Coordinates of C-alpha atoms and ligand atoms in Angstrom, one line a residue:
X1 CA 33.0 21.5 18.5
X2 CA 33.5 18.1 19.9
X3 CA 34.2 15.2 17.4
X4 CA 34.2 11.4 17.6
X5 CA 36.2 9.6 15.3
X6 CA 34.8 6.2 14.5
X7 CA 37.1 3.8 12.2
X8 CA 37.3 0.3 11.2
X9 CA 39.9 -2.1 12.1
X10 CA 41.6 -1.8 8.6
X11 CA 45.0 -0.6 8.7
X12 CA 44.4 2.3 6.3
X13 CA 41.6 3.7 8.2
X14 CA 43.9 3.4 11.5
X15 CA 46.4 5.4 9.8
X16 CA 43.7 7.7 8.5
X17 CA 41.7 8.2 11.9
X18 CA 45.7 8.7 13.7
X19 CA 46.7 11.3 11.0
X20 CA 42.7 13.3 11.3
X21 CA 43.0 12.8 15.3
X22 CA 46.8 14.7 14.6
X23 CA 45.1 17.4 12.3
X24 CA 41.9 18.2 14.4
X25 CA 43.7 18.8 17.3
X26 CA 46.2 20.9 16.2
X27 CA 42.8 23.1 14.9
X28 CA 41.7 22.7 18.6
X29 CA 38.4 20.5 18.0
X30 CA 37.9 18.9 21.1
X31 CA 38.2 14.8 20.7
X32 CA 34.9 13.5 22.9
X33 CA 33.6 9.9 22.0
X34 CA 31.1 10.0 24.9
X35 CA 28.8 13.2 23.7
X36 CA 29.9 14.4 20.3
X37 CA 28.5 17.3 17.8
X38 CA 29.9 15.4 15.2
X39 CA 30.9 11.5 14.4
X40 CA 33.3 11.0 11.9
X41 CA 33.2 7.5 10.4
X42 CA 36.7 6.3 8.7
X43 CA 36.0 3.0 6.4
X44 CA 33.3 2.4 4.2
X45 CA 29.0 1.8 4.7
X46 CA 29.6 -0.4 6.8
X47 CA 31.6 1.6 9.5
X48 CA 28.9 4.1 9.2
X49 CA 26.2 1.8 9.9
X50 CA 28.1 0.3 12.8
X51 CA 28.5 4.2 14.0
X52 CA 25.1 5.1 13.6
X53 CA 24.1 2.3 15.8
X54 CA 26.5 3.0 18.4
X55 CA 25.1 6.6 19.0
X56 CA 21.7 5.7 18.2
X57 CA 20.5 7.4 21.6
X58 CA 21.8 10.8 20.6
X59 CA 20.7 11.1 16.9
X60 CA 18.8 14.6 17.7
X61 CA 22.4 15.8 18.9
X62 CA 24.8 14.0 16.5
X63 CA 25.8 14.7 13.0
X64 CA 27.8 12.3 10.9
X65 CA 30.2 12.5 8.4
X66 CA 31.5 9.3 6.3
X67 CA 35.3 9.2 5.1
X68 CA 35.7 6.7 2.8
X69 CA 38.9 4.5 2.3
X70 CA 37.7 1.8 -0.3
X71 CA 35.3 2.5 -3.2
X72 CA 32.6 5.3 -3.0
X73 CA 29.7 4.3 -0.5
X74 CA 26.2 6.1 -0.2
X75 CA 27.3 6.8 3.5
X76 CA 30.6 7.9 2.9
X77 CA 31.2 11.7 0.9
X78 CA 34.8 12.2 1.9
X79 CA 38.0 10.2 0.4
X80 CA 40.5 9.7 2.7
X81 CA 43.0 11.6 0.8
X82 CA 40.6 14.5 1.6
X83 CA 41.2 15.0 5.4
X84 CA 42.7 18.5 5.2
X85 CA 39.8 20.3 3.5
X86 CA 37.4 18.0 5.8
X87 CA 38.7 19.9 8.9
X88 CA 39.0 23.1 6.8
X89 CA 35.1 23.2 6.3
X90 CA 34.7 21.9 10.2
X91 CA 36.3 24.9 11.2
X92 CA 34.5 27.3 8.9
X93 CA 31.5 25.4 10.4
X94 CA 28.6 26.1 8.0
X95 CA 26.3 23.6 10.3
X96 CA 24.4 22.5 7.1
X97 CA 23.2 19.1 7.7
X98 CA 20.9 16.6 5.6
X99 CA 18.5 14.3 7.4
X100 CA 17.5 11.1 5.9
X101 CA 14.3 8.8 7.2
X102 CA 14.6 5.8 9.4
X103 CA 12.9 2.4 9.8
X104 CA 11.1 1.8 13.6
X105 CA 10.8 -2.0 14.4
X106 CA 8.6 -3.2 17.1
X107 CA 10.3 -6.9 17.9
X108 CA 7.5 -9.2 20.1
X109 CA 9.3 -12.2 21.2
X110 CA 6.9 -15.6 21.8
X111 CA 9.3 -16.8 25.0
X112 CA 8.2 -14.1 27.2
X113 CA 10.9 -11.8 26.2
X114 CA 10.1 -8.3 26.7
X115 CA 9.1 -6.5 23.5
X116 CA 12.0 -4.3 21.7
X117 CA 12.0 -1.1 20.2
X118 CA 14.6 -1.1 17.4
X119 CA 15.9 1.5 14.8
X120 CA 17.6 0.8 11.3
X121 CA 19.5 2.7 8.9
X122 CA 19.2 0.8 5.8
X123 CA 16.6 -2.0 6.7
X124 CA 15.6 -5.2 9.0
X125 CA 15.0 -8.7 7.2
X126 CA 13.6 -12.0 8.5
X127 CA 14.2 -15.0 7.3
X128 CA 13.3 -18.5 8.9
X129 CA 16.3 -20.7 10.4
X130 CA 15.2 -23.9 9.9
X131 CA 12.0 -23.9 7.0
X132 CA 10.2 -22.0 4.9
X133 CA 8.6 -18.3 6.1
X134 CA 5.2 -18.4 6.8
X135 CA 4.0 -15.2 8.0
X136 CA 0.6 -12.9 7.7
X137 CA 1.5 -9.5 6.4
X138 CA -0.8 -6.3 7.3
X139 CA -0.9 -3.1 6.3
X140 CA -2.5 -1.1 9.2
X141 CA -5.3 -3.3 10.6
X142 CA -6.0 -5.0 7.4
X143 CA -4.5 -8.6 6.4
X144 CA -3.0 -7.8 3.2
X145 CA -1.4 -11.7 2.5
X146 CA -0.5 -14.7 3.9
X147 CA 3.7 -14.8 2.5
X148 CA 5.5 -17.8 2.1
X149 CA 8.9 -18.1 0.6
X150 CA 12.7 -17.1 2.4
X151 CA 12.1 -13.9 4.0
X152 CA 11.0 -10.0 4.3
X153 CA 13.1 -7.2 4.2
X154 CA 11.4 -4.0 4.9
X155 CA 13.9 -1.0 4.3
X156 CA 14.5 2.4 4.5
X157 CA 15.1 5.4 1.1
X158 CA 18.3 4.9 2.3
X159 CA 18.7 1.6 2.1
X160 CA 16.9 1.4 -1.1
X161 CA 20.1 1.2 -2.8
X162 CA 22.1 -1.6 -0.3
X163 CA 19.9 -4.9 0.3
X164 CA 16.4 -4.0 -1.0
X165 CA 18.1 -3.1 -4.8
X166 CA 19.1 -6.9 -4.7
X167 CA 16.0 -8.1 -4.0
X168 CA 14.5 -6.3 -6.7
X169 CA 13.3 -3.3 -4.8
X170 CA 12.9 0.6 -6.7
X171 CA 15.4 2.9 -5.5
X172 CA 14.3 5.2 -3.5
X173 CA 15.3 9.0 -3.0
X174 CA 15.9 9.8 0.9
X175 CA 13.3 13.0 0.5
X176 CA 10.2 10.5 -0.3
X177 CA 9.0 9.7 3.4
X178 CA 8.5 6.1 3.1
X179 CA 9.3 2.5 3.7
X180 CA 9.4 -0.4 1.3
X181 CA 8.3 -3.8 1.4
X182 CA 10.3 -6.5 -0.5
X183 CA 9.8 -10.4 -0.7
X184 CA 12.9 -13.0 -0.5
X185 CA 12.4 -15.4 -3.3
X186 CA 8.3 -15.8 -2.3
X187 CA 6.8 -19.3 -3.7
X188 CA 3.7 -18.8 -5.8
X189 CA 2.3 -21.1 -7.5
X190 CA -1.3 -22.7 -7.6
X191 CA -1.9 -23.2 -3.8
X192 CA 0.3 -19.9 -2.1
X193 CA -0.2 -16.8 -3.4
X194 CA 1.1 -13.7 -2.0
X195 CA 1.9 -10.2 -4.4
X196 CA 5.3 -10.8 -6.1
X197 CA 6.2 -7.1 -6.5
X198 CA 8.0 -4.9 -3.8
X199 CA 5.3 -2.2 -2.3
X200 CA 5.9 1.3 -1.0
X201 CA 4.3 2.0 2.1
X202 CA 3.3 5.6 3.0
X203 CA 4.5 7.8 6.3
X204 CA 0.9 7.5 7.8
X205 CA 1.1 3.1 7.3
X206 CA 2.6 0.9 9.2
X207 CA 3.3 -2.9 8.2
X208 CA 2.9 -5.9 10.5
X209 CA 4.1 -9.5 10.4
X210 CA 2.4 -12.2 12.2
X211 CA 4.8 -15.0 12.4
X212 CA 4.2 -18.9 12.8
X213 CA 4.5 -19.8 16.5
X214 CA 7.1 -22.2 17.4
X215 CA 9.6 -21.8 14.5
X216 CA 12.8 -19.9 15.0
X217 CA 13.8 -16.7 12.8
X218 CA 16.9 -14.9 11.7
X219 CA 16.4 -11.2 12.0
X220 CA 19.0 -8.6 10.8
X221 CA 18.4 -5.0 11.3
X222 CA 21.4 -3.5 8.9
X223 CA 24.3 -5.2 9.7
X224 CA 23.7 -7.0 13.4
X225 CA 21.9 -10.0 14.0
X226 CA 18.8 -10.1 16.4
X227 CA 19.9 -12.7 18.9
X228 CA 16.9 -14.0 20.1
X229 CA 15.3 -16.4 17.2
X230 CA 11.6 -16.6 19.0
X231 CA 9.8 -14.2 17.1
X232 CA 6.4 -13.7 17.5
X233 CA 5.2 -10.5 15.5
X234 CA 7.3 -7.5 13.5
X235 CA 5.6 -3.9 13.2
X236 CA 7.7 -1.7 11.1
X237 CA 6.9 2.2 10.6
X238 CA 8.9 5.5 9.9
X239 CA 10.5 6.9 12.5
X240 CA 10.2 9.8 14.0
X241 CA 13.7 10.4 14.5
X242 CA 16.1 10.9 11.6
X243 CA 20.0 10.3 11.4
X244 CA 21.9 13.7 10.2
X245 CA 24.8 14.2 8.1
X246 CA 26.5 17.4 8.2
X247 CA 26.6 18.7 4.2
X248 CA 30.2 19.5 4.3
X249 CA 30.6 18.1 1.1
X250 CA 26.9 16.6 0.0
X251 CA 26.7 14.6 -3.3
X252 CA 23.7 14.5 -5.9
X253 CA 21.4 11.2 -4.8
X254 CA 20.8 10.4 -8.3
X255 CA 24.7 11.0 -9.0
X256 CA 25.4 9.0 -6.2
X257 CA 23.4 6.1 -7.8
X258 CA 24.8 6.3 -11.2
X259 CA 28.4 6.5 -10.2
X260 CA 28.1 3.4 -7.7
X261 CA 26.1 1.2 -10.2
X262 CA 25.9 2.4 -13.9
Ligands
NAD301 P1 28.9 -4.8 4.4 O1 29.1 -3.7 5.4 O2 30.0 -5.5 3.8 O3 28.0 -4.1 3.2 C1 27.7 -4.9 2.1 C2 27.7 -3.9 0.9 O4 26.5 -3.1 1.0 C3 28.9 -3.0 0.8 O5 29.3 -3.0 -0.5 C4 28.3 -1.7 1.2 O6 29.0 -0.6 0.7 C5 26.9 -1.8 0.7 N1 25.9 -0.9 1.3 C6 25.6 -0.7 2.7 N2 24.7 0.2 2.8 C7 24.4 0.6 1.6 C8 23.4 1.6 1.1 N3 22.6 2.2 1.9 N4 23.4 1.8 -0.2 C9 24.2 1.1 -1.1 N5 25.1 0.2 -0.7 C10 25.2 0.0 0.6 O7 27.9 -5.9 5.0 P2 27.2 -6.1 6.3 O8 27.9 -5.3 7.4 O9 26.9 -7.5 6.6 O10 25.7 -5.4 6.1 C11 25.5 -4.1 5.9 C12 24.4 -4.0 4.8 O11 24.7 -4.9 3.7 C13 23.0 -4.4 5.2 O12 22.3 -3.3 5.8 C14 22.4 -4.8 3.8 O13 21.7 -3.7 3.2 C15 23.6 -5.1 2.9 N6 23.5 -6.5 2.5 C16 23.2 -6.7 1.2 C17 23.0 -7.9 0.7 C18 22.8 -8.1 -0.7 O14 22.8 -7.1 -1.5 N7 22.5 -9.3 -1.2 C19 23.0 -9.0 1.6 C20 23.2 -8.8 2.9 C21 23.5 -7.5 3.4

């Protein structure tokens, strides 16, 4: 089995990712960062996001497994003091692995950019730099409302419990094959009016926004910034593809959820 170890800078995980380098060798697992089986993530959420993204191209090849060295994440299912039964259950190599939906993003660029094809973990979010969002939402062809207030975030199950839970959004369970739709402090009052709840969207939808022409946006997808501002349109839909963690040690979702916010 060839295995990737992916850590953050922090000098715990360092010491963590020298001492599991040490330990997976000595159990002759081949280290490969280029084409790994498995990608072993040393940090917290955010290291696994930053992971997921950086083997993005090989998700149908590529399971992951999150160690975590600060406070329980939804990524993360190891503890760093766990390393020797984490290469233990490598080598007795059950292969179980859990899948989880992603979030497709379709990014049209009004300066004649060509149009991007993006993929998020946990969600994308616009927000205008400069003024209020204005933007026409759809949902499939139809115009659903015209939105006006800081932002969108359109997010994944998984991510139902990271940026969409702040904004109000229902916590998702990563089996329920859908996408959700939540607002960034909209304005309503007598003359805008847009819905003012967050909406689920089913596998089969897909949402669009239309933005204002000649404005400049802030989009994030998870935890990396969109560099171009000239946005034009968004379309968001599941993916087909789907990240995979391998179950070595797989945690209750709605344990997960109580222990990391009740
Ligand atoms: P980060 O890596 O410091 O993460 C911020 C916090 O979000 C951390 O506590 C992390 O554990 C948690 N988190 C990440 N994914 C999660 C998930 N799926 N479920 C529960 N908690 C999760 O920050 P960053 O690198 O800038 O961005 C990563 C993520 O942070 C974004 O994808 C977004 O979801 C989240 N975020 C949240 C807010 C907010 O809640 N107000 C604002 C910005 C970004």
């Amino acid at each position: 089995m060839k295995i990737s170890i992916f850590s953050n800078e922090k000098k715990q995980s360092q010491k963590v990712a020298k001492e599991l380098k040490y330990k997976l060798k000595e159990q002759q697992f081949i280290i490969d960062e280029k084409t790994p089986d498995v990608v072993i993530t040393i940090g917290g959420d955010g290291t696994l996001l930053s992971a997921f993204h950086a083997y993005q191209d090989q998700l149908a090849t590529v399971r992951f497994i999150g160690v975590h060295t600060g406070h329980l994440g939804f990524y993360t299912d190891w503890r760093d003091y766990d390393i020797d039964e984490l290469v233990r259950s490598l080598k007795e190599e059950t292969q179980k692995s859990v899948s989880y939906p992603l979030l497709d993003i379709e990014v049209v660029y009004s300066d004649g950019s060509d149009s991007e094809l993006r993929l998020a973990l946990n969600e994308a979010s616009i927000k205008n730099i400069h003024h209020t969002m204005v933007a026409n939402v759809y949902i499939k062809t139809e115009l659903f409302e015209c939105y006006r207030g800081d932002g969108l975030s359109v997010s994944t199950p998984t991510g139902s419990t990271a940026y969409s839970k702040s904004l109000g959004g229902a916590v998702l369970h990563p089996r329920v094959n859908a996408i959700q739709l939540n607002e960034i402090a909209s304005i309503n009052n007598r003359v805008y009016r847009s819905l003012g709840s967050p909406m689920i969207i089913a596998a089969d939808e897909w949402i669009t926004f239309d933005m204002k022409e000649q404005e400049e946006y802030r989009l994030t997808i998870d935890n990396y910034l969109v560099e171009n501002p000239n946005i034009k349109q968004l379309r968001f839909c599941l993916s087909d593809k789907r990240i995979q963690f391998a179950s070595y040690r797989h945690t209750h979702f709605w344990k997960r959820v109580r222990d990391a916010f009740i």
